[in-house]
Amino acid sequence: MRIPCPICGPRDSREFTYRGAALDRPAPDAGADAWEDYVHLRDNPAGPTLDLWYHHAGCASWLKVSRNTVTHEITGAVLAGAEDKA
Amino acid sequence: MIELVASTPCQGLLPLEHGPFTLTELTPGSLTALAPFSGQDAALSRALDAAFGLSLPDVGAATAGGSARVIWFGRGQYLLIGPAPVADLANVAAVTDQSDAWAVVRLSGEGADEVLARLVPVDMRPAVFGEGAAIRTYLGHMTVSIARDDDAKGPGYRIMAFRSMAGTLVHEIETAMAAVAARL
Ligand SMILES: [Zn+2]
């Protein structure tokens, strides 16, 4: 499996560490239900997902990786937080 | 009076030869990590040019000027190799002395990319990993920096690992050198 790092280019998945689902963090005052959902509850989708991966053996960036849990296809990767800086 | 003697990370381990492959230790002088402050990449490049006559390299690349070189060393990180840093650099970047913290070796010989192919999950063939390339990746289970380091005899690779991993670094590379040489 290869992950297309936006900085390093396509690299073997052993260079990366998986963290978990890439979720939008609720606002600080979003309430206990929203925060419980964010911290503890996960969907288990069959199909496209967004994960966080860390390119520890390469450029040391956190990536948001699009992955299909049915086909195992990696469809893209962007720098985590890149959309926040626009 | 105790006389202390400096020893290099790979002292007693190198040089080694197997078939056409040679592994030697390099003593690169000062190693200085440079992490430009936000938006200061161009200013750091100018400061390096003024001090050493080289610019900041692109991602995955290296630049050289005289005995100094700068290699890309990760996202927003560079390593100055050779001369001691000048004070100006600290105005535009976080500057950290890493001298003696890295084991630095050079692998060369016709087909050295075949040796690295057994250890490194990146295409190291000279046509792909071109002159001036400098990346971070794995060698076996170790994170390393690998840079193209050619001389008059042909392509070579400069490989850097944490100093504490020097023995493992040499062992891994020697095992692959011997295995590839045995098949020639
Ligand atoms: Zn990367």
PDB file of C-alpha atoms and ligand atoms in Angstrom:
ATOM      1  CA  MET A   1       0.000   0.000   0.000  1.00  0.00           C
ATOM      2  CA  ARG A   2       1.295   3.444  -0.881  1.00  0.00           C
ATOM      3  CA  ILE A   3       0.244   6.822   0.443  1.00  0.00           C
ATOM      4  CA  PRO A   4       0.732   9.901  -1.770  1.00  0.00           C
ATOM      5  CA  CYS A   5       2.383  12.340   0.648  1.00  0.00           C
ATOM      6  CA  PRO A   6       1.841  15.884  -0.682  1.00  0.00           C
ATOM      7  CA  ILE A   7       5.440  16.719   0.297  1.00  0.00           C
ATOM      8  CA  CYS A   8       7.434  13.519  -0.326  1.00  0.00           C
ATOM      9  CA  GLY A   9       5.386  11.929  -3.117  1.00  0.00           C
ATOM     10  CA  PRO A  10       4.101   8.333  -3.088  1.00  0.00           C
ATOM     11  CA  ARG A  11       5.656   6.339  -0.242  1.00  0.00           C
ATOM     12  CA  ASP A  12       5.342   2.876   1.237  1.00  0.00           C
ATOM     13  CA  SER A  13       2.780   2.716   4.030  1.00  0.00           C
ATOM     14  CA  ARG A  14       5.404   1.408   6.514  1.00  0.00           C
ATOM     15  CA  GLU A  15       6.756   4.973   6.615  1.00  0.00           C
ATOM     16  CA  PHE A  16       3.441   6.151   8.112  1.00  0.00           C
ATOM     17  CA  THR A  17       1.679   5.714  11.437  1.00  0.00           C
ATOM     18  CA  TYR A  18      -2.114   5.489  11.525  1.00  0.00           C
ATOM     19  CA  ARG A  19      -3.845   7.639  14.123  1.00  0.00           C
ATOM     20  CA  GLY A  20      -7.580   7.293  13.501  1.00  0.00           C
ATOM     21  CA  ALA A  21     -10.562   8.937  11.868  1.00  0.00           C
ATOM     22  CA  ALA A  22     -10.058  12.549  10.713  1.00  0.00           C
ATOM     23  CA  LEU A  23     -12.937  14.315  12.460  1.00  0.00           C
ATOM     24  CA  ASP A  24     -13.964  17.948  12.735  1.00  0.00           C
ATOM     25  CA  ARG A  25     -13.420  19.039  16.330  1.00  0.00           C
ATOM     26  CA  PRO A  26     -16.561  20.469  17.942  1.00  0.00           C
ATOM     27  CA  ALA A  27     -16.587  24.036  19.255  1.00  0.00           C
ATOM     28  CA  PRO A  28     -15.550  24.293  22.923  1.00  0.00           C
ATOM     29  CA  ASP A  29     -19.150  25.106  23.899  1.00  0.00           C
ATOM     30  CA  ALA A  30     -20.782  22.503  21.616  1.00  0.00           C
ATOM     31  CA  GLY A  31     -22.126  20.554  24.581  1.00  0.00           C
ATOM     32  CA  ALA A  32     -21.513  17.176  26.186  1.00  0.00           C
ATOM     33  CA  ASP A  33     -23.292  15.145  23.500  1.00  0.00           C
ATOM     34  CA  ALA A  34     -21.210  16.583  20.668  1.00  0.00           C
ATOM     35  CA  TRP A  35     -18.004  16.060  22.657  1.00  0.00           C
ATOM     36  CA  GLU A  36     -18.903  12.525  23.672  1.00  0.00           C
ATOM     37  CA  ASP A  37     -19.531  11.771  20.016  1.00  0.00           C
ATOM     38  CA  TYR A  38     -16.172  13.295  19.036  1.00  0.00           C
ATOM     39  CA  VAL A  39     -14.153  11.551  21.733  1.00  0.00           C
ATOM     40  CA  HIS A  40     -15.798   8.111  21.955  1.00  0.00           C
ATOM     41  CA  LEU A  41     -18.206   7.284  19.124  1.00  0.00           C
ATOM     42  CA  ARG A  42     -17.054   6.115  15.694  1.00  0.00           C
ATOM     43  CA  ASP A  43     -18.821   5.007  12.564  1.00  0.00           C
ATOM     44  CA  ASN A  44     -17.579   1.870  10.822  1.00  0.00           C
ATOM     45  CA  PRO A  45     -18.265   2.737   7.203  1.00  0.00           C
ATOM     46  CA  ALA A  46     -17.994   0.354   4.266  1.00  0.00           C
ATOM     47  CA  GLY A  47     -16.615   2.727   1.660  1.00  0.00           C
ATOM     48  CA  PRO A  48     -14.800   6.078   1.678  1.00  0.00           C
ATOM     49  CA  THR A  49     -13.207   7.258   4.938  1.00  0.00           C
ATOM     50  CA  LEU A  50     -10.898  10.062   6.021  1.00  0.00           C
ATOM     51  CA  ASP A  51      -8.002   9.041   8.299  1.00  0.00           C
ATOM     52  CA  LEU A  52      -5.126  10.846   9.956  1.00  0.00           C
ATOM     53  CA  TRP A  53      -1.680   9.394   9.203  1.00  0.00           C
ATOM     54  CA  TYR A  54       1.712  10.627  10.362  1.00  0.00           C
ATOM     55  CA  HIS A  55       4.650  10.475   7.942  1.00  0.00           C
ATOM     56  CA  HIS A  56       7.167   9.788  10.688  1.00  0.00           C
ATOM     57  CA  ALA A  57       9.899   8.260   8.525  1.00  0.00           C
ATOM     58  CA  GLY A  58       9.632  11.008   5.911  1.00  0.00           C
ATOM     59  CA  CYS A  59       8.786  14.671   6.191  1.00  0.00           C
ATOM     60  CA  ALA A  60       7.107  14.391   9.636  1.00  0.00           C
ATOM     61  CA  SER A  61       3.771  15.819   8.448  1.00  0.00           C
ATOM     62  CA  TRP A  62       0.285  14.860   9.581  1.00  0.00           C
ATOM     63  CA  LEU A  63      -1.848  13.907   6.599  1.00  0.00           C
ATOM     64  CA  LYS A  64      -5.558  13.548   6.009  1.00  0.00           C
ATOM     65  CA  VAL A  65      -5.829  10.431   3.844  1.00  0.00           C
ATOM     66  CA  SER A  66      -8.895   9.384   1.811  1.00  0.00           C
ATOM     67  CA  ARG A  67      -9.217   5.596   1.920  1.00  0.00           C
ATOM     68  CA  ASN A  68     -11.874   3.153   0.778  1.00  0.00           C
ATOM     69  CA  THR A  69     -12.409   0.399   3.357  1.00  0.00           C
ATOM     70  CA  VAL A  70     -14.017  -1.893   0.774  1.00  0.00           C
ATOM     71  CA  THR A  71     -11.478  -1.674  -2.043  1.00  0.00           C
ATOM     72  CA  HIS A  72      -8.475  -0.617   0.101  1.00  0.00           C
ATOM     73  CA  GLU A  73      -7.866   2.100  -2.462  1.00  0.00           C
ATOM     74  CA  ILE A  74      -6.083   5.253  -1.298  1.00  0.00           C
ATOM     75  CA  THR A  75      -7.697   8.056  -3.284  1.00  0.00           C
ATOM     76  CA  GLY A  76      -5.772  11.065  -1.966  1.00  0.00           C
ATOM     77  CA  ALA A  77      -3.907  12.790   0.832  1.00  0.00           C
ATOM     78  CA  VAL A  78      -3.651  16.410   1.928  1.00  0.00           C
ATOM     79  CA  LEU A  79      -1.727  18.078   4.731  1.00  0.00           C
ATOM     80  CA  ALA A  80      -3.813  18.047   7.903  1.00  0.00           C
ATOM     81  CA  GLY A  81      -4.749  21.596   8.799  1.00  0.00           C
ATOM     82  CA  ALA A  82      -4.030  22.881   5.277  1.00  0.00           C
ATOM     83  CA  GLU A  83      -7.683  23.848   4.785  1.00  0.00           C
ATOM     84  CA  ASP A  84      -7.616  25.872   8.047  1.00  0.00           C
ATOM     85  CA  LYS A  85      -4.855  28.131   6.758  1.00  0.00           C
ATOM     86  CA  ALA A  86      -6.567  29.256   3.545  1.00  0.00           C
TER      87      ALA A  86
ATOM     88  CA  MET B   1      45.955  13.714  33.781  1.00  0.00           C
ATOM     89  CA  ILE B   2      43.392  11.782  31.749  1.00  0.00           C
ATOM     90  CA  GLU B   3      43.822  12.136  28.004  1.00  0.00           C
ATOM     91  CA  LEU B   4      40.445  11.927  26.289  1.00  0.00           C
ATOM     92  CA  VAL B   5      40.467  10.810  22.666  1.00  0.00           C
ATOM     93  CA  ALA B   6      37.595  11.700  20.353  1.00  0.00           C
ATOM     94  CA  SER B   7      36.104   8.707  18.548  1.00  0.00           C
ATOM     95  CA  THR B   8      33.809   8.782  15.556  1.00  0.00           C
ATOM     96  CA  PRO B   9      30.426   6.974  15.616  1.00  0.00           C
ATOM     97  CA  CYS B  10      31.618   4.151  13.327  1.00  0.00           C
ATOM     98  CA  GLN B  11      35.148   3.852  14.725  1.00  0.00           C
ATOM     99  CA  GLY B  12      36.378   0.264  14.458  1.00  0.00           C
ATOM    100  CA  LEU B  13      33.501  -0.673  12.137  1.00  0.00           C
ATOM    101  CA  LEU B  14      34.483   0.984   8.871  1.00  0.00           C
ATOM    102  CA  PRO B  15      35.692   0.960   6.129  1.00  0.00           C
ATOM    103  CA  LEU B  16      34.243  -2.208   4.600  1.00  0.00           C
ATOM    104  CA  GLU B  17      34.335  -3.714   1.122  1.00  0.00           C
ATOM    105  CA  HIS B  18      32.248  -6.448  -0.464  1.00  0.00           C
ATOM    106  CA  GLY B  19      32.624  -7.082  -4.177  1.00  0.00           C
ATOM    107  CA  PRO B  20      32.303  -3.726  -5.934  1.00  0.00           C
ATOM    108  CA  PHE B  21      30.723  -2.033  -2.917  1.00  0.00           C
ATOM    109  CA  THR B  22      32.519   0.217  -0.446  1.00  0.00           C
ATOM    110  CA  LEU B  23      31.192   1.605   2.819  1.00  0.00           C
ATOM    111  CA  THR B  24      33.214   4.364   4.478  1.00  0.00           C
ATOM    112  CA  GLU B  25      32.633   6.708   7.358  1.00  0.00           C
ATOM    113  CA  LEU B  26      32.456  10.436   6.679  1.00  0.00           C
ATOM    114  CA  THR B  27      33.387  13.057   9.242  1.00  0.00           C
ATOM    115  CA  PRO B  28      31.312  15.981   8.025  1.00  0.00           C
ATOM    116  CA  GLY B  29      32.368  18.655  10.511  1.00  0.00           C
ATOM    117  CA  SER B  30      29.605  20.739  12.033  1.00  0.00           C
ATOM    118  CA  LEU B  31      25.990  19.635  11.650  1.00  0.00           C
ATOM    119  CA  THR B  32      23.423  22.356  12.300  1.00  0.00           C
ATOM    120  CA  ALA B  33      19.658  21.944  12.066  1.00  0.00           C
ATOM    121  CA  LEU B  34      17.918  24.988  10.581  1.00  0.00           C
ATOM    122  CA  ALA B  35      14.155  25.462  10.940  1.00  0.00           C
ATOM    123  CA  PRO B  36      13.123  28.756   9.338  1.00  0.00           C
ATOM    124  CA  PHE B  37      10.626  30.808  11.307  1.00  0.00           C
ATOM    125  CA  SER B  38       7.202  31.234   9.719  1.00  0.00           C
ATOM    126  CA  GLY B  39       7.548  33.047   6.378  1.00  0.00           C
ATOM    127  CA  GLN B  40      11.340  33.344   6.697  1.00  0.00           C
ATOM    128  CA  ASP B  41      12.421  30.739   4.123  1.00  0.00           C
ATOM    129  CA  ALA B  42      13.579  33.365   1.628  1.00  0.00           C
ATOM    130  CA  ALA B  43      15.387  35.327   4.330  1.00  0.00           C
ATOM    131  CA  LEU B  44      17.176  32.179   5.493  1.00  0.00           C
ATOM    132  CA  SER B  45      18.139  31.408   1.910  1.00  0.00           C
ATOM    133  CA  ARG B  46      19.640  34.913   1.565  1.00  0.00           C
ATOM    134  CA  ALA B  47      21.516  34.551   4.868  1.00  0.00           C
ATOM    135  CA  LEU B  48      22.965  31.211   3.710  1.00  0.00           C
ATOM    136  CA  ASP B  49      23.952  32.744   0.382  1.00  0.00           C
ATOM    137  CA  ALA B  50      25.730  35.624   2.118  1.00  0.00           C
ATOM    138  CA  ALA B  51      27.581  33.329   4.514  1.00  0.00           C
ATOM    139  CA  PHE B  52      28.316  30.229   2.443  1.00  0.00           C
ATOM    140  CA  GLY B  53      27.322  30.956  -1.170  1.00  0.00           C
ATOM    141  CA  LEU B  54      24.450  28.484  -1.322  1.00  0.00           C
ATOM    142  CA  SER B  55      20.676  28.700  -1.195  1.00  0.00           C
ATOM    143  CA  LEU B  56      17.991  26.766   0.646  1.00  0.00           C
ATOM    144  CA  PRO B  57      17.248  23.534  -1.271  1.00  0.00           C
ATOM    145  CA  ASP B  58      13.839  22.439  -2.511  1.00  0.00           C
ATOM    146  CA  VAL B  59      11.953  19.615  -0.818  1.00  0.00           C
ATOM    147  CA  GLY B  60      13.906  16.379  -1.264  1.00  0.00           C
ATOM    148  CA  ALA B  61      17.024  18.127  -2.502  1.00  0.00           C
ATOM    149  CA  ALA B  62      20.424  19.463  -1.452  1.00  0.00           C
ATOM    150  CA  THR B  63      22.563  22.451  -2.355  1.00  0.00           C
ATOM    151  CA  ALA B  64      26.326  22.884  -2.094  1.00  0.00           C
ATOM    152  CA  GLY B  65      28.796  25.747  -2.056  1.00  0.00           C
ATOM    153  CA  GLY B  66      32.487  25.133  -1.442  1.00  0.00           C
ATOM    154  CA  SER B  67      32.825  22.742   1.493  1.00  0.00           C
ATOM    155  CA  ALA B  68      29.341  23.621   2.801  1.00  0.00           C
ATOM    156  CA  ARG B  69      26.147  21.858   1.900  1.00  0.00           C
ATOM    157  CA  VAL B  70      22.541  22.132   2.992  1.00  0.00           C
ATOM    158  CA  ILE B  71      20.165  19.192   2.717  1.00  0.00           C
ATOM    159  CA  TRP B  72      16.388  19.078   3.078  1.00  0.00           C
ATOM    160  CA  PHE B  73      15.816  17.325   6.395  1.00  0.00           C
ATOM    161  CA  GLY B  74      12.031  17.142   6.821  1.00  0.00           C
ATOM    162  CA  ARG B  75       9.092  19.511   6.576  1.00  0.00           C
ATOM    163  CA  GLY B  76      10.423  22.991   7.344  1.00  0.00           C
ATOM    164  CA  GLN B  77      13.809  21.583   8.388  1.00  0.00           C
ATOM    165  CA  TYR B  78      17.230  21.739   6.813  1.00  0.00           C
ATOM    166  CA  LEU B  79      20.675  20.524   7.857  1.00  0.00           C
ATOM    167  CA  LEU B  80      23.770  22.650   7.332  1.00  0.00           C
ATOM    168  CA  ILE B  81      26.772  20.345   6.901  1.00  0.00           C
ATOM    169  CA  GLY B  82      30.392  21.416   7.122  1.00  0.00           C
ATOM    170  CA  PRO B  83      31.021  24.895   8.473  1.00  0.00           C
ATOM    171  CA  ALA B  84      29.959  26.234  11.841  1.00  0.00           C
ATOM    172  CA  PRO B  85      26.819  28.390  11.564  1.00  0.00           C
ATOM    173  CA  VAL B  86      27.047  32.183  11.495  1.00  0.00           C
ATOM    174  CA  ALA B  87      25.130  34.215  14.077  1.00  0.00           C
ATOM    175  CA  ASP B  88      22.889  35.815  11.418  1.00  0.00           C
ATOM    176  CA  LEU B  89      21.057  32.549  10.807  1.00  0.00           C
ATOM    177  CA  ALA B  90      19.474  32.695  14.262  1.00  0.00           C
ATOM    178  CA  ASN B  91      17.582  35.866  13.283  1.00  0.00           C
ATOM    179  CA  VAL B  92      15.447  33.974  10.773  1.00  0.00           C
ATOM    180  CA  ALA B  93      15.555  30.334  11.913  1.00  0.00           C
ATOM    181  CA  ALA B  94      15.750  28.070  14.930  1.00  0.00           C
ATOM    182  CA  VAL B  95      19.377  26.908  14.925  1.00  0.00           C
ATOM    183  CA  THR B  96      20.362  23.701  16.731  1.00  0.00           C
ATOM    184  CA  ASP B  97      23.838  22.183  16.942  1.00  0.00           C
ATOM    185  CA  GLN B  98      23.653  18.484  16.024  1.00  0.00           C
ATOM    186  CA  SER B  99      27.361  17.891  15.481  1.00  0.00           C
ATOM    187  CA  ASP B 100      28.446  14.391  16.596  1.00  0.00           C
ATOM    188  CA  ALA B 101      24.780  13.353  16.931  1.00  0.00           C
ATOM    189  CA  TRP B 102      24.706  11.491  13.608  1.00  0.00           C
ATOM    190  CA  ALA B 103      26.588   8.564  12.138  1.00  0.00           C
ATOM    191  CA  VAL B 104      27.429   9.490   8.547  1.00  0.00           C
ATOM    192  CA  VAL B 105      28.502   6.862   6.025  1.00  0.00           C
ATOM    193  CA  ARG B 106      29.010   6.729   2.273  1.00  0.00           C
ATOM    194  CA  LEU B 107      27.997   3.734   0.169  1.00  0.00           C
ATOM    195  CA  SER B 108      29.425   3.536  -3.333  1.00  0.00           C
ATOM    196  CA  GLY B 109      30.259   1.117  -6.109  1.00  0.00           C
ATOM    197  CA  GLU B 110      28.638   0.032  -9.347  1.00  0.00           C
ATOM    198  CA  GLY B 111      25.123  -1.162  -8.465  1.00  0.00           C
ATOM    199  CA  ALA B 112      25.028   0.300  -4.953  1.00  0.00           C
ATOM    200  CA  ASP B 113      21.360   1.028  -5.584  1.00  0.00           C
ATOM    201  CA  GLU B 114      20.826  -2.775  -5.571  1.00  0.00           C
ATOM    202  CA  VAL B 115      22.196  -2.843  -2.028  1.00  0.00           C
ATOM    203  CA  LEU B 116      19.852  -0.095  -0.890  1.00  0.00           C
ATOM    204  CA  ALA B 117      16.923  -1.772  -2.657  1.00  0.00           C
ATOM    205  CA  ARG B 118      17.129  -4.476   0.027  1.00  0.00           C
ATOM    206  CA  LEU B 119      16.815  -1.929   2.817  1.00  0.00           C
ATOM    207  CA  VAL B 120      15.022   1.202   1.664  1.00  0.00           C
ATOM    208  CA  PRO B 121      11.355   1.488   0.558  1.00  0.00           C
ATOM    209  CA  VAL B 122      12.153   4.220  -1.986  1.00  0.00           C
ATOM    210  CA  ASP B 123      13.481   3.807  -5.543  1.00  0.00           C
ATOM    211  CA  MET B 124      17.224   4.486  -5.210  1.00  0.00           C
ATOM    212  CA  ARG B 125      18.223   3.848  -8.830  1.00  0.00           C
ATOM    213  CA  PRO B 126      20.457   6.723  -9.995  1.00  0.00           C
ATOM    214  CA  ALA B 127      18.080   7.559 -12.856  1.00  0.00           C
ATOM    215  CA  VAL B 128      15.220   8.069 -10.386  1.00  0.00           C
ATOM    216  CA  PHE B 129      17.043   9.257  -7.263  1.00  0.00           C
ATOM    217  CA  GLY B 130      18.926  11.910  -9.208  1.00  0.00           C
ATOM    218  CA  GLU B 131      21.918  14.093  -8.508  1.00  0.00           C
ATOM    219  CA  GLY B 132      21.199  16.476  -5.674  1.00  0.00           C
ATOM    220  CA  ALA B 133      18.413  14.334  -4.173  1.00  0.00           C
ATOM    221  CA  ALA B 134      18.165  14.217  -0.368  1.00  0.00           C
ATOM    222  CA  ILE B 135      15.288  12.478   1.393  1.00  0.00           C
ATOM    223  CA  ARG B 136      14.189  11.092   4.748  1.00  0.00           C
ATOM    224  CA  THR B 137      13.096   7.463   4.773  1.00  0.00           C
ATOM    225  CA  TYR B 138      13.731   4.064   6.360  1.00  0.00           C
ATOM    226  CA  LEU B 139      16.798   1.879   6.169  1.00  0.00           C
ATOM    227  CA  GLY B 140      15.700  -1.418   7.685  1.00  0.00           C
ATOM    228  CA  HIS B 141      13.883  -0.296  10.831  1.00  0.00           C
ATOM    229  CA  MET B 142      15.838   2.944  11.211  1.00  0.00           C
ATOM    230  CA  THR B 143      14.832   6.396  10.097  1.00  0.00           C
ATOM    231  CA  VAL B 144      17.638   7.888   8.011  1.00  0.00           C
ATOM    232  CA  SER B 145      18.537  10.723   5.697  1.00  0.00           C
ATOM    233  CA  ILE B 146      19.874   9.608   2.320  1.00  0.00           C
ATOM    234  CA  ALA B 147      21.485  12.002  -0.160  1.00  0.00           C
ATOM    235  CA  ARG B 148      23.126  11.444  -3.525  1.00  0.00           C
ATOM    236  CA  ASP B 149      26.869  11.885  -3.052  1.00  0.00           C
ATOM    237  CA  ASP B 150      28.714  11.271  -6.306  1.00  0.00           C
ATOM    238  CA  ASP B 151      32.442  11.379  -6.931  1.00  0.00           C
ATOM    239  CA  ALA B 152      34.657  10.899  -9.976  1.00  0.00           C
ATOM    240  CA  LYS B 153      34.129   7.110  -9.806  1.00  0.00           C
ATOM    241  CA  GLY B 154      30.350   7.340 -10.048  1.00  0.00           C
ATOM    242  CA  PRO B 155      27.171   7.538  -7.986  1.00  0.00           C
ATOM    243  CA  GLY B 156      27.306   7.235  -4.223  1.00  0.00           C
ATOM    244  CA  TYR B 157      24.947   7.659  -1.300  1.00  0.00           C
ATOM    245  CA  ARG B 158      25.500   9.586   1.901  1.00  0.00           C
ATOM    246  CA  ILE B 159      23.474   7.944   4.646  1.00  0.00           C
ATOM    247  CA  MET B 160      22.893   9.496   8.076  1.00  0.00           C
ATOM    248  CA  ALA B 161      21.407   7.732  11.115  1.00  0.00           C
ATOM    249  CA  PHE B 162      21.303   8.633  14.784  1.00  0.00           C
ATOM    250  CA  ARG B 163      24.737   8.116  16.316  1.00  0.00           C
ATOM    251  CA  SER B 164      23.378   5.560  18.802  1.00  0.00           C
ATOM    252  CA  MET B 165      22.340   3.418  15.793  1.00  0.00           C
ATOM    253  CA  ALA B 166      25.810   3.363  14.177  1.00  0.00           C
ATOM    254  CA  GLY B 167      26.404  -0.345  14.850  1.00  0.00           C
ATOM    255  CA  THR B 168      22.998  -1.331  13.473  1.00  0.00           C
ATOM    256  CA  LEU B 169      23.440   0.943  10.461  1.00  0.00           C
ATOM    257  CA  VAL B 170      26.757  -0.674   9.524  1.00  0.00           C
ATOM    258  CA  HIS B 171      25.441  -4.182  10.198  1.00  0.00           C
ATOM    259  CA  GLU B 172      22.344  -3.692   8.032  1.00  0.00           C
ATOM    260  CA  ILE B 173      24.271  -2.223   5.123  1.00  0.00           C
ATOM    261  CA  GLU B 174      27.106  -4.752   5.334  1.00  0.00           C
ATOM    262  CA  THR B 175      24.661  -7.671   5.310  1.00  0.00           C
ATOM    263  CA  ALA B 176      23.014  -6.304   2.165  1.00  0.00           C
ATOM    264  CA  MET B 177      26.388  -5.533   0.545  1.00  0.00           C
ATOM    265  CA  ALA B 178      27.580  -9.105   1.112  1.00  0.00           C
ATOM    266  CA  ALA B 179      24.307 -10.616  -0.099  1.00  0.00           C
ATOM    267  CA  VAL B 180      24.249  -8.612  -3.328  1.00  0.00           C
ATOM    268  CA  ALA B 181      27.983  -9.120  -3.932  1.00  0.00           C
ATOM    269  CA  ALA B 182      27.525 -12.901  -3.547  1.00  0.00           C
ATOM    270  CA  ARG B 183      25.064 -12.925  -6.436  1.00  0.00           C
ATOM    271  CA  LEU B 184      27.294 -11.066  -8.902  1.00  0.00           C
TER     272      LEU B 184
HETATM  273 ZN    ZN C   1       6.016  13.132   3.673  1.00  0.00          ZN
END
